[in-house]
Each structure stands twice: as C-alpha cells, then as structure tokens.
Coordinates of C-alpha atoms in Angstrom, one line a residue:
X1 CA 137.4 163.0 86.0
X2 CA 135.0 162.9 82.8
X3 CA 132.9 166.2 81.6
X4 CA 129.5 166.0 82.2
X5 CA 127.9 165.3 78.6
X6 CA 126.3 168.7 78.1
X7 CA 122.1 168.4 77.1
X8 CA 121.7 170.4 74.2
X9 CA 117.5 170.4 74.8
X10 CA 118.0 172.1 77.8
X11 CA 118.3 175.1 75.8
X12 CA 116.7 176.5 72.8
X13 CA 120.0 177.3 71.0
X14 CA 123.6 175.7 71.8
X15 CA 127.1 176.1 69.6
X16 CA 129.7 173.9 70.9
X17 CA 133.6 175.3 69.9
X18 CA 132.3 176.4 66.2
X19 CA 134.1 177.3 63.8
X20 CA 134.7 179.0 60.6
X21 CA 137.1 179.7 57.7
X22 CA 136.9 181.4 54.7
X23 CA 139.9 179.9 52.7
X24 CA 143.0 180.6 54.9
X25 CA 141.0 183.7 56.9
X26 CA 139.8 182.1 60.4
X27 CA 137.0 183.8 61.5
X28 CA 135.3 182.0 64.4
X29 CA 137.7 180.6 66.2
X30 CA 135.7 178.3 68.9
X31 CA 132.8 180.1 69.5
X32 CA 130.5 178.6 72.9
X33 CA 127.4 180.3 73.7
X34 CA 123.9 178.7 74.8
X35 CA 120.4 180.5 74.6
X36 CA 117.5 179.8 76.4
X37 CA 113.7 179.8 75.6
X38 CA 112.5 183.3 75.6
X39 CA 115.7 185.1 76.4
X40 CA 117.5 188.1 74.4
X41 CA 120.9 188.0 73.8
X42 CA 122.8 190.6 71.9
X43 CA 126.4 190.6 70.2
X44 CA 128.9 193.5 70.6
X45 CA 132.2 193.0 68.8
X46 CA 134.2 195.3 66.8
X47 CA 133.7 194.6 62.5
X48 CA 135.5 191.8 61.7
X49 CA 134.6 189.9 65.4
X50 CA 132.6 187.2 63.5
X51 CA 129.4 188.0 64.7
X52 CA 127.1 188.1 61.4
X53 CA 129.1 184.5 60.6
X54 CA 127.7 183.3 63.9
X55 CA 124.5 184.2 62.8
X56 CA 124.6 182.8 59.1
X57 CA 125.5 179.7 60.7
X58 CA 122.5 179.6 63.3
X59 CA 120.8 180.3 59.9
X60 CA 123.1 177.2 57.7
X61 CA 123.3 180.0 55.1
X62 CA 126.9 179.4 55.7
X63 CA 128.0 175.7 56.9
X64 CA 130.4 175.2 59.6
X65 CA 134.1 174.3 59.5
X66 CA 134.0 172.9 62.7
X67 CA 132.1 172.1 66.0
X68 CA 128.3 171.8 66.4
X69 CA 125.3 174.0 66.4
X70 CA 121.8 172.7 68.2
X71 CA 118.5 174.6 67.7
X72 CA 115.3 173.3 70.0
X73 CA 118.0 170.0 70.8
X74 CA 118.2 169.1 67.0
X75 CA 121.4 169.4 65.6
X76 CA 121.1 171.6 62.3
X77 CA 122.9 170.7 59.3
X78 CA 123.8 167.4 60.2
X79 CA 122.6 164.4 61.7
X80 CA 124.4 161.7 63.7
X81 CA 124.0 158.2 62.4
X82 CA 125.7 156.0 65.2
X83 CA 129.3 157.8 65.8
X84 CA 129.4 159.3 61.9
X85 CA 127.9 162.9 60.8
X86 CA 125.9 163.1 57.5
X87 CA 125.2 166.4 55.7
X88 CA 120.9 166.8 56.0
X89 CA 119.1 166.7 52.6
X90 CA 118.1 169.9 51.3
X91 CA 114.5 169.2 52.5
X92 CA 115.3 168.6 56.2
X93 CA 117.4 172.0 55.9
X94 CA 114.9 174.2 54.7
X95 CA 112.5 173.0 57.3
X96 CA 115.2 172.9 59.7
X97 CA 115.5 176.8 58.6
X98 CA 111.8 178.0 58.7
X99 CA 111.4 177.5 62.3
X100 CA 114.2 180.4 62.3
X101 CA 113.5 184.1 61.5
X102 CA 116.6 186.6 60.1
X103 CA 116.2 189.9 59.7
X104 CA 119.4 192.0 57.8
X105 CA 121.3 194.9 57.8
X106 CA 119.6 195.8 54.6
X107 CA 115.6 194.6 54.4
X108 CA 116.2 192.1 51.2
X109 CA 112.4 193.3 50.0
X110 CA 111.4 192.0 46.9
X111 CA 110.5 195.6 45.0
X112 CA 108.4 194.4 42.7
X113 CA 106.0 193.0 45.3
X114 CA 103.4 195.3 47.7
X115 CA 104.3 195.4 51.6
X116 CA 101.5 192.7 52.1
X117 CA 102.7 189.9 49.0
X118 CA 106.2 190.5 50.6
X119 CA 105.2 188.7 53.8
X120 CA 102.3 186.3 52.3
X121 CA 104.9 185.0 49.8
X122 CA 107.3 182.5 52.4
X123 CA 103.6 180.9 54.2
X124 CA 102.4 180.1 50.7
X125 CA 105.1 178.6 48.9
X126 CA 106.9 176.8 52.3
X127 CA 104.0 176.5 54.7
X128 CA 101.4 175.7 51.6
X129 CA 99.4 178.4 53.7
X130 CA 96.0 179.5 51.3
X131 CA 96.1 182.7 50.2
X132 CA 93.3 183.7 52.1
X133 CA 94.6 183.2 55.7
X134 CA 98.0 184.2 54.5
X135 CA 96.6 187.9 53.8
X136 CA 94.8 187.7 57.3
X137 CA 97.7 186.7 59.1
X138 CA 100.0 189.5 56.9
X139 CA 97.9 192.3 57.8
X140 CA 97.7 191.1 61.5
X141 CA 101.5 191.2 61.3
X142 CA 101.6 194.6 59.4
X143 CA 99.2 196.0 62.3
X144 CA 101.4 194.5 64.9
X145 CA 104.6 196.9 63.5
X146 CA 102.4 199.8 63.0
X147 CA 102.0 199.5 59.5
X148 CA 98.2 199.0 58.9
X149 CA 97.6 201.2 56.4
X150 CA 100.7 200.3 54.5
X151 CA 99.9 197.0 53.1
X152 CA 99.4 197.9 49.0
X153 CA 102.6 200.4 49.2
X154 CA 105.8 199.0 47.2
X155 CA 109.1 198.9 48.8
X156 CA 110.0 202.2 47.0
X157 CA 107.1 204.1 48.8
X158 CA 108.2 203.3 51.8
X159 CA 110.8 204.7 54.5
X160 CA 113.8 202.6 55.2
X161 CA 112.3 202.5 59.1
X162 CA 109.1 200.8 57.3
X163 CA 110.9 198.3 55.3
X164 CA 112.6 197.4 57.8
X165 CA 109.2 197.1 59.8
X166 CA 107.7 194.9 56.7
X167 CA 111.0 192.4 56.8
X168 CA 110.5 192.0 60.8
X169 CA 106.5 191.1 59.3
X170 CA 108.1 188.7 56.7
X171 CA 110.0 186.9 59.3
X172 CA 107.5 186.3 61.7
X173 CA 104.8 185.0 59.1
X174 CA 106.6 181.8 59.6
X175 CA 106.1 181.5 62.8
X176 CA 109.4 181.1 64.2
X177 CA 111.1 179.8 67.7
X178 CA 113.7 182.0 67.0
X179 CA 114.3 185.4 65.7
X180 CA 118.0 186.4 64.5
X181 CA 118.7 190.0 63.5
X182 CA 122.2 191.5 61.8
X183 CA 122.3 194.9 62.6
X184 CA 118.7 195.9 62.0
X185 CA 118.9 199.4 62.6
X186 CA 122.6 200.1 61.0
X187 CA 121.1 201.1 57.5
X188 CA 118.4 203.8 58.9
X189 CA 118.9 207.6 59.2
X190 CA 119.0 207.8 62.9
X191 CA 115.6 209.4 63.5
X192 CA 114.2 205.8 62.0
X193 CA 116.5 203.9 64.1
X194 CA 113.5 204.0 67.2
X195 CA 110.6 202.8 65.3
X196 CA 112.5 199.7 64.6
X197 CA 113.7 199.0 68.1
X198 CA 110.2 199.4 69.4
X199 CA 109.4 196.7 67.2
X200 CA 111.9 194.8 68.3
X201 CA 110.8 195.8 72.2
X202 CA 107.4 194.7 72.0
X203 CA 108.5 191.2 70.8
X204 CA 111.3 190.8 74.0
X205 CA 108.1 191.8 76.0
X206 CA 105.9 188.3 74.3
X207 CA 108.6 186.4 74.8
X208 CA 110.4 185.9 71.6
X209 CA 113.8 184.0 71.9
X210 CA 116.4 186.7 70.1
X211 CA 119.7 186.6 69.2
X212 CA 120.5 190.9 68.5
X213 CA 124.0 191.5 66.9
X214 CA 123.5 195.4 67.5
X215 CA 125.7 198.8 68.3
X216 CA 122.3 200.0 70.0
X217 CA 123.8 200.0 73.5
X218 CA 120.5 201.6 74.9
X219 CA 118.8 198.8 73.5
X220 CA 121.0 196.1 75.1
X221 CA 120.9 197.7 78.4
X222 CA 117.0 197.7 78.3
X223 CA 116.1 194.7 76.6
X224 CA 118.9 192.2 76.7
X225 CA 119.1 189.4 79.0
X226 CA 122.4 189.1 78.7
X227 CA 125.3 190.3 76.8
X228 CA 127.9 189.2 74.7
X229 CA 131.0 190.9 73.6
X230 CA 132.9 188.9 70.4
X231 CA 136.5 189.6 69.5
X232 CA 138.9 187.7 67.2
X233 CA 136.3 185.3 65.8
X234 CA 135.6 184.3 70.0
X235 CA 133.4 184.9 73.2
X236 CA 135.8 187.0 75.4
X237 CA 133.0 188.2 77.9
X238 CA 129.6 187.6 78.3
X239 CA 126.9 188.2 81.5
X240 CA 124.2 190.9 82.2
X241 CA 123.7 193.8 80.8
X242 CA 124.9 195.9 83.5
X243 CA 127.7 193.9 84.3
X244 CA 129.3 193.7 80.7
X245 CA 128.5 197.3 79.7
X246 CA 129.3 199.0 82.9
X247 CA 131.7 197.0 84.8
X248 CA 133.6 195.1 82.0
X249 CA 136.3 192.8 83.2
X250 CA 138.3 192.2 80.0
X251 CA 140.6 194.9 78.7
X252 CA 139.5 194.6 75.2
X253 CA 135.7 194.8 76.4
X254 CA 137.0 197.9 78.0
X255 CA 138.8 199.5 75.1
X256 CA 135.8 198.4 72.8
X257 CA 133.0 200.4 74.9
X258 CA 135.1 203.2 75.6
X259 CA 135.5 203.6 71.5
X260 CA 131.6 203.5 71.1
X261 CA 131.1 205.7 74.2
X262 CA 133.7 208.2 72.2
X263 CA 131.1 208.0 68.9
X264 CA 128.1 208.0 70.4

C-alpha cells in the first residue's frame, strides 16, 4: 500500500527526514517534526542533540545535507522544477528569510547603534520601510517589551535582560509568521532570565507560531503546546507538555530530565 503524500500547507512549518553534516560529524540524523499556525513548540536535548542546527536550518543560515524543509507550504532553499531541485537565488532566500524571526543565545546588537536604530535598521534597508513609520513602529515594539523609555540607550547601557528585550523588538519589526529562539535566556544572570520569558509569554498569548529550543522547563510546561525532546541529532519523543515532562516514555527522555531536575 502507497504513503499518503503528506501536504506540507497544512502546516505552518514541516521538515521531512533532514539532515546535517559537518564534514564527517553527523549531526541531524533524520529529523521529522511539523508545526502548526499559532502553536509553541519547544526543544529539550542534551548539547550536542542538534537542536540550534535544526534551527539554523529553518533559518537557511546553514543549508541542509539532506531531506526537505517547508515554511507556510513553500519549500525554503530550493525549488522544484518538474522532478529536479534547484538552489533559490540569493533574492528569493532573503525574502524567503524575512518572514522568519531568530532570536540568539547572545543578542547580536549592533553597539554602535541606540536600542531604537537597532530595530528600525532591518524595515528600512529589507522592507524599504521610511524612516518615519519605522521609528513609530520601533517604539511600539520597544513599549510592547517594556522598554519605552529605553529607546536612545546603547547596547552598553543596557542589562543583558534588556538587550535581550531589544533583539525580541528587532525581530518582530519584520513582521514575521514565525518566531525561532536559541536559548534566549541562557546568557542572563538568572534574576533577568523572567523578564525575558514574559516577553516571550505575552507573544504565545497573540498567537505567535514559536519554535523555543529552551532548558526553562517552567516555561515549557506553561506555554508550550507541545514538546520535543532531541537526542543524537533525532526526535526520540515528542507530545504535551505534561506528558513528555512528567510521564516520559523513553529512557533517555527519562535520564535527560532526571539530570536537569538534579541542577535545577
């Protein structure tokens, strides 16, 4: 019997058996997830699992070494041309790209530039926004992370909770489908580590599709739609939140929470 051929604009995000190598080191090994409009998913995985890869992918700031990647039903990268894939031009990627927000580990903040000229810069020079509305709709964005009266301080004036703040701004200024973060809070002293997930709460709560890799297990038992634990560059268990984190079927799900439940 023949596989139903699987619909990839029936969800906002698909990855069909992807994969990636780095030189001989295999790092996603196969990797099948799908992501719907509006839903929060978050990655747990040991270092090394292959989540930030997955990510960089979504993003094409890496290009894959095998299998397929749909965002909003358009394959990204590539293109089909009858049965044959071609590479997209640089053009098609970077638009491909802007209707997808990252945000890092570390807040990649150009110093030099005020809070408000870091997120005015991407709608100007991609979106050929005027300078104007770009400033209108950067301190919207800076009042919408709490950060109102922080628009002419410089990266250096600011706490890392802030920046942090500021790069979640920068991101949405270009309007995205899709928000992708790597780790946002892992760089903050822990008493900045709640102003950030707020952030982060409020746009679960409007409906912003996200894809969280995170060690926040509080966060992915409150906000996540669903969870999924990466091991060995693969998917070994995924499902709701309470399911994965409190009744984990897999033994190395198992062993993985019990070691963040020992550091926590």
């Amino acid at each position: 019997m023949s596989t139903p051929k699987m619909d990839p604009s029936a969800h906002q995000v698909v990855a069909r058996n992807v994969r990636k190598s780095f030189g001989h080191l295999e790092v996603l090994r196969g990797v099948n997830l799908t992501v719907d409009k509006g839903e929060v998913v978050t990655l747990l995985g040991p270092s090394g699992s292959g989540k930030t890869t997955f990510l960089r992918l979504i993003n094409q700031m890496e290009t894959l070494s095998g299998g397929r990647i749909w965002v909003d039903g358009e394959l990204i990268g590539v293109e089909e041309r009858g049965d044959k894939l071609y590479v997209r031009k640089d053009a098609d990627i970077a638009r491909q790209r802007s209707r997808i927000g990252m945000v890092f580990q570390r807040f990649n903040l150009f110093p030099h530039k005020t809070a408000l000229d870091n997120i005015t810069e991407a709608p100007i020079v991609v979106k050929k926004l005027s300078k104007a509305a770009a400033r209108s709709q950067a301190r919207d964005l800076l009042a919408q992370v709490g950060l109102a009266d922080k628009a002419d301080n410089y990266p250096s004036q600011l706490s890392g909770g802030q920046q942090q703040r500021v790069a979640i701004a920068r991101a949405l200024a270009m309007e995205p489908d899709l928000m992708l973060f790597d780790e946002p809070t892992s760089a903050l002293d822990p008493e900045l580590v709640g102003e950030v997930l707020s952030v982060m709460r409020q746009l679960a709560q409007r409906g912003m599709t996200m894809i969280v890799v995170t060690h926040e297990m509080e966060f992915a038992r409150e906000v996540a739609d669903r969870v999924v634990f990466m091991d060995g560059g693969v998917v070994i268990e995924e499902g709701a939140p309470g399911d994965v984190l409190l009744k984990p079927q897999q033994e190395r799900t198992k062993a993985f929470l019990s070691r963040v439940r020992r550091g926590e």
